[in-house]
CSV table of C-alpha atoms in Angstrom, one decimal:
chain,number,residue,atom,x,y,z
A,1,MET,CA,7.4,7.2,-16.3
A,2,GLN,CA,6.2,10.0,-14.1
A,3,ILE,CA,8.6,11.2,-11.4
A,4,VAL,CA,7.0,11.6,-8.0
A,5,GLU,CA,7.4,15.1,-6.6
A,6,ASN,CA,9.8,15.2,-3.6
A,7,ALA,CA,10.3,11.4,-3.8
A,8,ASP,CA,14.0,11.8,-3.1
A,9,SER,CA,13.1,13.0,0.4
A,10,LYS,CA,10.6,10.2,1.2
A,11,VAL,CA,11.4,7.0,3.0
A,12,VAL,CA,10.0,3.7,1.7
A,13,LEU,CA,9.4,0.5,3.5
A,14,ILE,CA,9.3,-2.6,1.3
A,15,ALA,CA,8.0,-5.8,3.1
A,16,ASP,CA,8.0,-9.0,1.1
A,17,ASP,CA,9.4,-12.4,1.9
A,18,THR,CA,10.8,-12.8,-1.6
A,19,GLN,CA,14.1,-11.0,-2.1
A,20,THR,CA,13.6,-10.8,-5.8
A,21,ILE,CA,10.3,-8.9,-5.4
A,22,ARG,CA,11.9,-6.5,-2.9
A,23,ALA,CA,14.6,-5.8,-5.5
A,24,ILE,CA,12.1,-5.3,-8.3
A,25,VAL,CA,10.0,-2.9,-6.1
A,26,ARG,CA,13.2,-1.0,-5.1
A,27,ALA,CA,14.4,-0.6,-8.7
A,28,SER,CA,11.0,0.4,-9.9
A,29,LEU,CA,10.7,3.1,-7.2
A,30,LYS,CA,14.2,4.4,-7.9
A,31,ALA,CA,13.1,5.0,-11.5
A,32,ILE,CA,10.4,7.5,-10.3
A,33,GLY,CA,12.7,9.3,-7.8
A,34,PHE,CA,12.7,7.5,-4.5
A,35,LYS,CA,16.1,7.1,-2.9
A,36,GLU,CA,15.8,5.8,0.7
A,37,PHE,CA,14.5,2.3,1.3
A,38,HIS,CA,14.2,-0.1,4.2
A,39,GLU,CA,13.6,-3.7,3.3
A,40,VAL,CA,12.2,-6.5,5.5
A,41,PRO,CA,11.3,-10.1,4.8
A,42,ASN,CA,8.2,-10.4,7.1
A,43,GLY,CA,5.4,-8.5,8.8
A,44,VAL,CA,6.9,-8.6,12.3
A,45,GLU,CA,10.0,-6.7,11.1
A,46,ALA,CA,7.8,-4.3,9.2
A,47,LYS,CA,5.8,-3.5,12.3
A,48,GLN,CA,9.0,-3.0,14.3
A,49,LEU,CA,10.4,-0.7,11.7
A,50,LEU,CA,7.2,1.3,11.6
A,51,GLU,CA,7.3,1.7,15.4
A,52,ALA,CA,10.9,2.9,15.2
A,53,LYS,CA,11.0,5.2,12.2
A,54,SER,CA,8.9,7.7,10.2
A,55,ILE,CA,8.0,6.0,6.9
A,56,ASP,CA,6.4,7.9,3.9
A,57,LEU,CA,5.3,4.9,1.9
A,58,VAL,CA,4.8,1.2,2.6
A,59,VAL,CA,4.8,-1.5,-0.1
A,60,CYS,CA,3.8,-4.7,1.5
A,61,ASP,CA,3.1,-8.3,0.4
A,62,TRP,CA,-0.2,-9.8,1.6
A,63,GLU,CA,1.3,-13.3,2.3
A,64,MET,CA,4.3,-13.3,4.5
A,65,PRO,CA,5.5,-15.4,7.4
A,66,GLU,CA,4.8,-14.4,11.0
A,67,MET,CA,2.4,-11.5,10.2
A,68,ASN,CA,0.6,-10.9,6.9
A,69,GLY,CA,0.1,-7.6,5.1
A,70,LEU,CA,-3.4,-7.0,6.4
A,71,GLU,CA,-2.1,-7.4,10.0
A,72,VAL,CA,0.7,-5.0,9.2
A,73,LEU,CA,-1.8,-2.5,7.8
A,74,LYS,CA,-4.0,-2.8,10.9
A,75,GLU,CA,-1.0,-2.3,13.2
A,76,MET,CA,0.2,0.6,11.2
A,77,ARG,CA,-3.1,2.4,11.3
A,78,GLY,CA,-3.0,2.1,15.1
A,79,MET,CA,0.2,4.1,15.2
A,80,GLU,CA,-0.4,7.9,15.4
A,81,ARG,CA,2.5,8.8,13.1
A,82,HIS,CA,1.3,6.3,10.4
A,83,LYS,CA,-2.5,6.8,10.5
A,84,GLU,CA,-2.4,8.3,7.0
A,85,THR,CA,0.9,6.8,5.5
A,86,PRO,CA,0.2,5.5,2.0
A,87,PHE,CA,0.1,1.7,2.0
A,88,VAL,CA,0.2,-0.4,-1.2
A,89,MET,CA,-0.6,-4.1,-0.9
A,90,LEU,CA,1.1,-6.6,-3.3
A,91,THR,CA,-1.0,-9.8,-3.6
A,92,GLY,CA,-1.3,-12.8,-5.8
A,93,ASN,CA,-4.9,-13.3,-4.7
A,94,ALA,CA,-7.0,-10.2,-4.4
A,95,ASN,CA,-10.2,-11.8,-3.0
A,96,ALA,CA,-13.2,-9.6,-2.1
A,97,ASP,CA,-12.7,-10.2,1.7
A,98,LEU,CA,-9.1,-9.0,1.6
A,99,VAL,CA,-10.1,-6.0,-0.5
A,100,ASN,CA,-13.0,-5.0,1.8
A,101,GLN,CA,-11.0,-5.4,5.0
A,102,SER,CA,-8.1,-3.4,3.5
A,103,ILE,CA,-10.4,-0.6,2.4
A,104,GLN,CA,-11.9,-0.4,5.9
A,105,LEU,CA,-8.3,0.1,7.2
A,106,GLY,CA,-7.5,2.9,4.7
A,107,ILE,CA,-5.4,1.1,2.1
A,108,SER,CA,-4.0,3.3,-0.7
A,109,GLY,CA,-3.9,0.7,-3.4
A,110,PHE,CA,-3.5,-2.9,-4.6
A,111,VAL,CA,-1.0,-4.3,-7.1
A,112,VAL,CA,-1.7,-7.9,-8.2
A,113,LYS,CA,1.3,-10.2,-8.7
A,114,PRO,CA,2.7,-10.8,-11.1
A,115,PHE,CA,3.0,-7.1,-11.9
A,116,GLN,CA,4.7,-4.9,-14.4
A,117,PRO,CA,7.1,-2.4,-12.7
A,118,GLN,CA,5.4,0.4,-14.7
A,119,ALA,CA,2.0,-0.6,-13.1
A,120,LEU,CA,3.4,-0.3,-9.6
A,121,CYS,CA,5.0,3.1,-10.4
A,122,GLU,CA,1.8,4.4,-11.9
A,123,LYS,CA,-0.2,3.4,-8.9
A,124,ILE,CA,2.3,5.1,-6.5
A,125,ALA,CA,2.6,8.2,-8.7
A,126,HIS,CA,-1.2,8.4,-8.6
A,127,ILE,CA,-1.3,8.1,-4.8
A,128,PHE,CA,1.2,10.9,-4.3
A,129,ALA,CA,-0.6,13.1,-6.9
A,130,SER,CA,-3.9,12.7,-5.2
A,131,PRO,CA,-4.9,14.7,-2.1
A,132,ALA,CA,-4.8,12.7,1.2
A,133,PRO,CA,-8.2,11.2,1.9
A,134,THR,CA,-10.4,13.1,4.3
A,135,LYS,CA,-14.0,12.7,5.3
A,136,GLU,CA,-14.9,15.4,2.8
A,137,ASN,CA,-13.2,14.1,-0.2
A,138,GLN,CA,-13.5,10.3,0.2
A,139,GLU,CA,-15.6,8.6,-2.4
A,140,LYS,CA,-19.0,7.7,-1.1
A,141,PRO,CA,-20.7,4.6,-2.5
A,142,ALA,CA,-23.4,5.3,-5.0
A,143,PRO,CA,-26.9,5.0,-3.7
A,144,VAL,CA,-28.6,1.7,-4.5
A,145,ARG,CA,-31.6,2.3,-6.7
A,146,GLN,CA,-34.7,0.1,-6.4
A,147,SER,CA,-34.0,-1.3,-9.9
A,148,HIS,CA,-30.7,-2.8,-8.7
A,149,LEU,CA,-32.3,-4.8,-5.9
A,150,ASN,CA,-33.3,-8.4,-6.5
A,151,PRO,CA,-37.1,-8.9,-6.5
A,152,ARG,CA,-38.4,-11.2,-3.8
């Protein structure tokens, strides 16, 4: 597994209502160099922690009590210090609506449950190896060609 550069100086927030998933995420991220973790069982506590602390990476479940992962992402993007903090969503149901809403809010990636720890680590290593998205380097959708449109 690829070690994330400077991971030992980064603070990770893990938000999931299942303690076992939080433990798997923590152990996986320790394997690629992360050392400081905050763990919470719901979205409300995740939001409170984001308001109180500087966090360098959020790994958050989509379905949690009190506030879901999409709501956490939306709240986080409204915080000046966390406008560009990497956010990885864990979900057992990656439907198109969730994906589209998350992309609009600047999500960094999805990991579908059940997942292999290596897949989570690879996703996070890729996020930290890539430049932060800017208007200049964001992927633009490919233009739709006439041949791709349905004839009427």
